[in-house]
């Protein structure tokens, strides 16, 4: 999958470079007239294209120029999925959501006419929630009860990430960028599982038979060598 992506990007870069070799105004990535930059991570589009069973969160990046070679950045990402299947007395519902927000600062280092590097630091917070519900008739044929299992999984995580990346200028307004991050994170995960029965009648209430759960403290390091390719527009 990545070979196709990078082959396409290399082709775009070659065309863009060839068309602007004689235009000095496009030599510099630094643009004194633009203060803002809005980017979208294209990874989710390529992921869906290559494998329809994969789902990647949508991710947006907003940058604001503070000085000529310094930027503050705001990154927002999230995803929501839901699956529901009902057949006769069998019910299966699965839901998952993930949202996050990150605030960071960048230092820019020009490399060539159309290339620049950057490095920085980012603070991120995210929340993930999933629920799985399954209900089926009681195995005892002489009873008229439905058995169900309800599982909840919640996770809150905070991380601090040094980062470094590259940007390439396609046009005066459009840029491609990619980066890697080394994240030190901490957080908490809460898991709950309830098992219940209810009479097989419309509007009946669950009677909890058992309930268990646990809480886990999270901490560690995570290295992300590839975080996707952002298509950025500056204005």
Short mmCIF file of N, CA and C in Angstrom, two decimals, residues 23 153 166 203:
data_model
loop_
_atom_site.label_atom_id
_atom_site.label_comp_id
_atom_site.label_asym_id
_atom_site.label_seq_id
_atom_site.Cartn_x
_atom_site.Cartn_y
_atom_site.Cartn_z
N UNK A 23 10.97 29.67 -12.04
CA UNK A 23 10.16 30.69 -11.36
C UNK A 23 10.76 30.93 -9.97
N UNK A 153 -15.87 -0.47 27.68
CA UNK A 153 -14.43 -0.26 27.79
C UNK A 153 -14.16 1.22 27.55
N UNK A 166 8.87 16.51 7.67
CA UNK A 166 9.28 17.12 6.41
C UNK A 166 8.06 17.70 5.71
N UNK A 203 -40.69 -4.53 26.26
CA UNK A 203 -40.58 -3.56 27.35
C UNK A 203 -40.11 -4.12 28.67
#
